[in-house]
Amino acid sequence: MKRLLQGIRVIDFTWIGAGSFTTKLLADLGADVIKIETCTRLDSLRIARPFKDGVSGVNRSGYFADRNSSKRSITVNAKHPDGLQLIRQLIADADIVANNFTPGVMEKIGLGYDAVREIRPRVVYASMSMQGTTGPEKDYLGYGLIIGALTGLQHLTGLPDREPAGTGTNYPDHIPNPTHAAFAILAALRHARRTGEGQFIDIAQTEPTLALMGPWILNSAFNGRVDDRRGNTHPDMAPHGVYPCDGEDRWIAIAVADDAQWLSLRAALDLPEPARWASVAGRLADREAIDAEIAARSRKWDGPALMHALQAAGISAGIVNNAADVLTTDPQLQARGHWVTLDHPEMGPSIYNAPPFRFSDAHSNPSTPAPLLGQHTREICRDLLGLSDADVARLIDSGALA
């Protein structure tokens, strides 16, 4: 089967999380994504844990691998005149140029939008800085943790009367930022195909995360109320939380949306029947007592067995999986073929995430493992730039390809 972005070429200056994930989505869909790297300043994900077999190395990071499947890597020094010229030649035949540097970095090396547009007028140029290219804080530095803090996500995450706990991962890097960026790139690409006109896309990575905050922002705007952390509770649903199951550190999440589900849960777990619990208002007022009753019973159950029993009764419930569960025992992910094994040149057979969508008549899974550092340098120089082996050797010796 075909890949829907086959024939599209991306010159990829992105690194770390959100940028690399954006271009990974395009690569897995068939775009020829050429990752511009240099040995003098590595993508920090290349030296980020976890490493295969616990052995560190620039080609052994599982984090880097998952964010860079289906791409090619060329090591080229953009600060060397000949290296910069090679990049300009690659851009001349590209559809998309992407970076997630602080504003001004690409301009300093001569590859800002205006310079790139002179080379390729119809280019789609995506800039993914933390705060965008305008405004008083445009030059501020930050990672996913900082984005979560600035947007209010951090304020809402954790237990009441405790410090903000975060999400346990740099959530903005993995979901809102790359998906919004990929959507914007595809929209601009469609416009370029229809009109021949390129676009500069100014993506502030703080702003996609704000899309998650709608109800809390509206509560502040309309009612003047600032919501606080509430753990696993819900303002309109009770019970709504995580409860212990049999075994060490085994849990189940249960959410009851209405009175009918409450009656089903009460029957399934043989819960008490005080009259005040018959209504949502009564359950919300007495949620701590209800949680205690549920926990006393759920801890006697095997987690998956309880999940299946509650789901069969029409109750929203799911076991709290850890990483090993998600990878090896989740039957739904196994049935959908979510995990893809690709043979990495150094790490050997390695697990990759498939995209969360499937097409009826096109491939979307990763096609090749993440590239070794500079793995495709000679191939790209030969096939796209028309250079001979002697030319490549000379450019390596001069430091242009490094």
Coordinates of C-alpha atoms in Angstrom, one line a residue:
M1 CA 0.0 0.0 0.0
K2 CA 1.0 3.6 -0.6
R3 CA 2.0 6.2 2.0
L4 CA 0.0 9.4 1.8
L5 CA 3.0 11.9 2.0
Q6 CA 5.2 10.0 -0.4
G7 CA 7.0 12.5 -2.6
I8 CA 7.1 15.3 0.1
R9 CA 10.6 16.3 1.3
V10 CA 11.3 17.8 4.7
I11 CA 14.5 19.4 5.8
D12 CA 14.4 18.8 9.5
F13 CA 16.3 21.0 11.9
T14 CA 14.1 20.0 14.9
W15 CA 15.5 18.4 18.0
I16 CA 14.5 17.1 21.4
G17 CA 10.8 16.3 21.8
A18 CA 8.0 18.3 20.3
G19 CA 9.8 19.2 17.0
S20 CA 11.1 15.7 16.4
F21 CA 7.7 14.2 17.1
T22 CA 6.1 16.6 14.6
T23 CA 8.4 15.5 11.8
K24 CA 8.2 11.9 12.8
L25 CA 4.5 12.0 12.1
L26 CA 5.3 13.2 8.6
A27 CA 8.0 10.7 8.1
D28 CA 5.9 7.7 9.2
L29 CA 3.3 8.9 6.6
G30 CA 5.9 8.6 3.8
A31 CA 7.6 12.0 3.7
D32 CA 11.4 12.0 3.0
V33 CA 12.5 13.7 6.3
I34 CA 16.2 14.6 6.2
K35 CA 17.4 15.3 9.7
I36 CA 20.1 17.9 9.7
E37 CA 22.6 17.0 12.5
T38 CA 26.1 17.8 13.4
C39 CA 28.7 16.0 15.6
T40 CA 29.7 19.3 17.1
R41 CA 26.3 19.8 18.8
L42 CA 24.2 16.7 19.2
D43 CA 20.4 16.5 19.5
S44 CA 20.2 16.1 23.3
L45 CA 17.8 13.2 22.8
R46 CA 20.6 11.2 21.3
I47 CA 22.2 11.1 24.8
A48 CA 19.0 10.9 26.7
R49 CA 18.0 7.8 28.7
P50 CA 16.8 5.1 28.4
F51 CA 19.7 3.4 26.5
K52 CA 19.4 -0.1 25.0
D53 CA 20.9 -2.6 27.5
G54 CA 21.9 0.3 29.8
V55 CA 24.8 1.1 27.5
S56 CA 25.0 4.8 26.6
G57 CA 25.8 6.0 23.1
V58 CA 24.7 8.5 20.5
N59 CA 22.8 5.7 18.6
R60 CA 21.4 3.9 21.6
S61 CA 18.7 6.2 23.1
G62 CA 15.2 4.7 23.0
Y63 CA 13.7 8.1 23.5
F64 CA 15.5 9.5 20.4
A65 CA 14.6 6.3 18.4
D66 CA 10.9 6.6 19.0
R67 CA 10.9 10.3 18.0
N68 CA 12.8 9.8 14.8
S69 CA 11.6 6.7 13.1
S70 CA 11.4 6.7 9.3
K71 CA 13.9 9.6 8.9
R72 CA 17.3 10.0 7.3
S73 CA 20.3 11.6 9.0
I74 CA 23.0 13.8 7.4
T75 CA 25.8 15.3 9.5
V76 CA 26.6 18.8 8.1
N77 CA 28.1 21.8 9.7
A78 CA 25.9 24.8 8.9
K79 CA 28.5 27.2 10.2
H80 CA 31.0 26.1 7.5
P81 CA 30.5 27.9 4.2
D82 CA 30.5 24.7 2.2
G83 CA 28.2 23.0 4.7
L84 CA 25.7 25.9 4.5
Q85 CA 25.8 25.7 0.7
L86 CA 24.9 21.9 0.9
I87 CA 21.9 22.7 3.1
R88 CA 20.8 25.4 0.7
Q89 CA 21.0 22.9 -2.1
L90 CA 18.8 20.5 -0.2
I91 CA 16.3 23.2 0.6
A92 CA 16.0 24.1 -3.1
D93 CA 14.1 20.9 -3.8
A94 CA 12.2 20.7 -0.4
D95 CA 8.6 21.2 0.4
I96 CA 9.0 21.8 4.2
V97 CA 11.6 23.3 6.5
A98 CA 11.1 22.9 10.2
N99 CA 12.9 24.0 13.3
N100 CA 12.1 24.4 17.0
F101 CA 15.0 26.7 18.0
T102 CA 14.7 30.0 19.9
P103 CA 13.8 32.9 17.5
G104 CA 16.8 34.3 15.7
V105 CA 18.9 31.1 15.7
M106 CA 18.1 30.2 12.1
E107 CA 18.6 33.8 11.0
K108 CA 22.1 33.8 12.6
I109 CA 23.2 30.8 10.4
G110 CA 21.6 32.3 7.3
L111 CA 18.6 30.0 7.1
G112 CA 15.7 32.2 8.4
Y113 CA 12.5 32.3 6.5
D114 CA 13.4 35.2 4.2
A115 CA 16.7 33.6 3.2
V116 CA 15.0 30.2 2.6
R117 CA 12.1 31.7 0.7
E118 CA 14.6 33.2 -1.8
I119 CA 15.9 29.6 -2.4
R120 CA 12.4 28.0 -2.5
P121 CA 9.6 30.5 -2.8
R122 CA 6.8 27.9 -2.2
V123 CA 8.4 26.4 1.0
V124 CA 6.4 25.7 4.1
Y125 CA 8.5 27.0 6.9
A126 CA 7.5 25.9 10.4
S127 CA 9.1 27.6 13.4
M128 CA 8.2 26.0 16.7
S129 CA 9.7 28.1 19.5
M130 CA 8.4 28.0 23.1
Q131 CA 6.7 31.5 23.0
G132 CA 6.6 32.3 19.3
T133 CA 8.5 34.9 17.3
T134 CA 6.8 38.0 18.8
G135 CA 6.1 39.3 22.2
P136 CA 8.1 40.3 25.3
E137 CA 9.0 36.7 26.2
K138 CA 9.8 35.4 22.8
D139 CA 13.5 34.7 23.6
Y140 CA 12.7 32.8 26.8
L141 CA 14.0 29.2 27.0
G142 CA 12.0 26.2 28.2
Y143 CA 11.1 22.6 28.0
G144 CA 7.7 20.8 28.5
L145 CA 7.8 21.4 32.2
I146 CA 8.1 25.2 31.7
I147 CA 5.3 25.1 29.1
G148 CA 3.0 23.3 31.5
A149 CA 3.8 25.8 34.2
L150 CA 3.2 28.9 32.0
T151 CA -0.1 27.6 30.6
G152 CA -1.7 26.7 33.9
L153 CA -1.6 22.9 33.4
Q154 CA 0.9 22.5 36.2
H155 CA -1.3 24.5 38.6
L156 CA -4.1 22.0 38.1
T157 CA -2.1 18.8 38.4
G158 CA -1.7 17.2 41.8
L159 CA -3.5 16.8 45.1
P160 CA -5.4 19.6 46.9
D161 CA -3.3 21.6 49.4
R162 CA -0.1 20.2 47.9
E163 CA 2.5 21.7 45.6
P164 CA 1.8 21.4 41.8
A165 CA 3.0 17.9 40.9
G166 CA 3.2 18.0 37.1
T167 CA 2.1 15.2 34.8
G168 CA 5.1 12.9 35.3
T169 CA 6.2 13.6 31.7
N170 CA 6.6 16.7 29.5
Y171 CA 3.0 16.4 28.3
P172 CA 3.1 19.4 25.9
D173 CA 6.0 17.8 24.0
H174 CA 4.1 14.6 23.3
I175 CA 0.5 15.5 22.5
P176 CA -0.7 19.2 21.9
N177 CA 2.4 20.7 20.3
P178 CA 3.4 18.1 17.7
T179 CA -0.1 17.4 16.6
H180 CA -1.1 21.0 16.3
A181 CA 2.2 21.7 14.4
A182 CA 1.7 18.8 12.0
F183 CA -1.9 19.9 11.3
A184 CA -0.7 23.5 10.5
I185 CA 2.1 22.1 8.2
L186 CA -0.3 19.9 6.3
A187 CA -2.8 22.8 5.9
A188 CA 0.0 25.1 4.5
L189 CA 1.3 22.3 2.3
R190 CA -2.2 21.9 0.8
H191 CA -2.3 25.7 0.2
A192 CA 1.1 25.6 -1.5
R193 CA 0.0 22.8 -3.8
R194 CA -3.1 24.7 -4.8
T195 CA -1.5 28.2 -5.2
G196 CA 2.2 27.7 -5.4
E197 CA 2.6 30.1 -2.5
G198 CA 4.6 29.2 0.6
Q199 CA 3.9 30.0 4.2
F200 CA 5.8 31.0 7.4
I201 CA 4.2 29.1 10.3
D202 CA 4.8 30.8 13.7
I203 CA 4.0 28.1 16.3
A204 CA 4.3 29.2 20.0
Q205 CA 4.4 25.9 21.9
T206 CA 2.6 27.4 24.9
E207 CA -0.5 28.0 22.9
P208 CA -1.5 24.5 21.8
T209 CA -1.4 23.5 25.5
L210 CA -3.9 26.2 26.3
A211 CA -6.4 24.2 24.2
L212 CA -6.5 21.7 27.1
M213 CA -7.5 24.4 29.6
G214 CA -10.8 25.5 28.2
P215 CA -13.2 24.8 31.1
W216 CA -10.8 26.3 33.7
I217 CA -10.1 29.4 31.7
L218 CA -13.8 29.9 31.1
N219 CA -14.6 29.5 34.8
S220 CA -12.1 32.2 35.5
A221 CA -13.4 34.5 32.7
F222 CA -17.1 34.1 33.3
N223 CA -17.3 33.4 37.1
G224 CA -14.0 34.9 38.4
R225 CA -13.1 31.6 40.0
V226 CA -9.6 30.1 39.9
D227 CA -9.8 26.3 40.1
D228 CA -7.3 24.4 42.2
R229 CA -5.8 20.9 42.1
R230 CA -8.3 18.2 42.9
G231 CA -6.4 14.9 42.3
N232 CA -8.6 12.3 40.8
T233 CA -11.9 13.8 41.8
H234 CA -14.5 15.3 39.4
P235 CA -16.8 18.2 40.1
D236 CA -19.9 16.5 38.7
M237 CA -19.1 12.7 39.1
A238 CA -18.8 10.5 42.2
P239 CA -17.4 8.1 42.7
H240 CA -14.5 9.1 40.4
G241 CA -11.1 8.0 41.4
V242 CA -8.4 5.3 41.6
Y243 CA -8.8 2.4 43.9
P244 CA -6.5 -0.5 45.1
C245 CA -6.6 -4.0 43.7
D246 CA -5.1 -7.2 44.7
G247 CA -1.3 -7.2 44.4
E248 CA 1.5 -4.8 44.9
D249 CA 0.9 -1.3 43.5
R250 CA -2.1 -2.5 41.4
W251 CA -5.0 -0.1 40.9
I252 CA -8.2 0.5 39.0
A253 CA -9.8 3.7 37.8
I254 CA -13.6 4.0 38.2
A255 CA -15.8 6.8 37.0
V256 CA -19.6 6.8 37.6
A257 CA -21.5 9.3 35.4
D258 CA -25.1 8.8 36.5
D259 CA -27.5 7.1 38.9
A260 CA -27.9 4.1 36.7
Q261 CA -24.1 3.4 36.7
W262 CA -24.1 3.9 40.5
L263 CA -26.8 1.3 41.0
S264 CA -24.7 -1.1 38.8
L265 CA -21.6 -0.4 40.8
R266 CA -23.4 -0.8 44.1
A267 CA -24.6 -4.2 43.0
A268 CA -21.3 -5.3 41.6
L269 CA -19.3 -4.5 44.7
D270 CA -22.1 -5.0 47.3
L271 CA -21.8 -1.4 48.5
P272 CA -24.0 0.0 51.3
E273 CA -27.3 1.7 50.3
P274 CA -27.8 4.8 52.4
A275 CA -30.5 7.0 50.9
R276 CA -28.2 10.0 50.6
W277 CA -26.1 8.2 48.1
A278 CA -29.0 7.7 45.6
S279 CA -28.4 11.1 44.1
V280 CA -25.4 12.7 42.5
A281 CA -25.5 15.6 45.0
G282 CA -25.5 13.2 47.9
R283 CA -22.6 11.2 46.5
L284 CA -20.6 14.3 45.8
A285 CA -21.1 15.5 49.4
D286 CA -20.0 12.1 50.8
R287 CA -17.4 11.1 48.2
E288 CA -14.7 10.2 50.8
A289 CA -16.9 7.7 52.6
I290 CA -17.9 6.1 49.2
D291 CA -14.2 5.9 48.2
A292 CA -13.4 4.1 51.4
E293 CA -16.2 1.6 50.8
I294 CA -15.1 0.9 47.3
A295 CA -11.4 0.6 48.2
A296 CA -12.3 -2.0 51.0
R297 CA -13.9 -4.2 48.3
S298 CA -11.7 -3.5 45.2
R299 CA -8.5 -4.5 47.0
K300 CA -9.8 -8.1 47.1
W301 CA -10.2 -8.2 43.3
D302 CA -7.8 -9.0 40.6
G303 CA -7.6 -5.8 38.6
P304 CA -8.4 -7.1 35.1
A305 CA -11.2 -9.3 36.4
L306 CA -12.8 -6.3 38.2
M307 CA -12.4 -4.1 35.1
H308 CA -14.1 -6.7 32.9
A309 CA -16.9 -7.2 35.5
L310 CA -17.6 -3.5 35.8
Q311 CA -17.4 -2.9 32.0
A312 CA -19.9 -5.8 31.5
A313 CA -22.2 -3.9 33.9
G314 CA -21.9 -0.7 31.9
I315 CA -19.5 1.1 34.2
S316 CA -16.5 3.0 33.0
A317 CA -13.4 1.3 34.5
G318 CA -9.8 0.6 33.5
I319 CA -6.9 -0.9 35.3
V320 CA -3.9 1.4 36.0
N321 CA -1.3 -0.1 33.7
N322 CA 2.4 0.5 34.1
A323 CA 4.9 0.6 31.2
A324 CA 5.4 -3.2 31.2
D325 CA 1.7 -3.8 31.1
V326 CA 1.1 -1.4 28.2
L327 CA 3.9 -3.0 26.3
T328 CA 3.3 -6.7 26.9
T329 CA -0.1 -7.5 28.3
D330 CA -2.6 -5.0 27.0
P331 CA -4.8 -7.0 24.7
Q332 CA -6.3 -4.1 22.9
L333 CA -2.9 -2.6 21.8
Q334 CA -1.8 -6.1 20.8
A335 CA -4.9 -6.6 18.7
R336 CA -4.5 -3.3 16.9
G337 CA -0.9 -3.9 16.2
H338 CA 0.2 -0.8 17.9
W339 CA 3.7 -1.9 18.7
V340 CA 6.0 -2.2 15.7
T341 CA 9.4 -4.0 15.9
L342 CA 12.1 -2.6 13.6
D343 CA 15.7 -3.8 13.3
H344 CA 17.9 -0.9 14.4
P345 CA 21.5 -1.1 13.0
E346 CA 23.1 -0.8 16.5
M347 CA 20.3 -1.7 19.0
G348 CA 18.9 -4.6 17.1
P349 CA 15.1 -5.4 17.2
S350 CA 13.5 -2.4 18.8
I351 CA 9.9 -1.5 19.7
Y352 CA 8.3 1.6 18.1
N353 CA 4.9 3.3 18.6
A354 CA 2.6 3.2 15.6
P355 CA 0.5 6.3 15.0
P356 CA -2.9 6.2 16.7
F357 CA -4.7 6.1 13.3
R358 CA -5.1 3.5 10.6
F359 CA -6.0 4.2 6.9
S360 CA -8.1 1.9 4.8
D361 CA -5.7 2.0 1.8
A362 CA -2.4 3.4 3.0
H363 CA 0.4 2.6 5.4
S364 CA 1.0 4.7 8.5
N365 CA 3.4 2.6 10.6
P366 CA 7.1 3.5 10.9
S367 CA 8.9 2.3 7.9
T368 CA 12.5 2.3 9.1
P369 CA 14.2 2.6 12.5
A370 CA 15.7 5.8 13.7
P371 CA 18.9 6.7 11.8
L372 CA 22.4 6.4 13.2
L373 CA 24.1 9.7 13.5
G374 CA 25.0 10.7 9.9
Q375 CA 24.0 7.3 8.6
H376 CA 22.7 8.7 5.3
T377 CA 25.3 11.4 4.7
R378 CA 27.0 9.7 1.7
E379 CA 23.7 8.5 0.3
I380 CA 22.1 12.0 0.4
C381 CA 25.3 13.6 -1.0
R382 CA 25.3 11.2 -3.9
D383 CA 21.7 10.9 -4.7
L384 CA 20.3 14.4 -4.0
L385 CA 23.4 16.6 -4.3
G386 CA 25.2 14.8 -7.1
L387 CA 28.5 14.6 -5.3
S388 CA 31.2 12.0 -6.0
D389 CA 33.0 10.0 -3.3
A390 CA 36.0 12.2 -3.7
D391 CA 33.8 15.3 -3.2
V392 CA 32.4 13.8 0.0
A393 CA 35.8 12.9 1.3
R394 CA 37.0 16.4 0.6
L395 CA 34.0 17.9 2.5
I396 CA 34.5 15.6 5.4
D397 CA 38.2 16.6 5.6
S398 CA 37.3 20.3 5.5
G399 CA 34.8 20.0 8.3
A400 CA 31.8 20.9 6.1
L401 CA 30.3 17.4 6.6
A402 CA 30.7 16.8 10.4

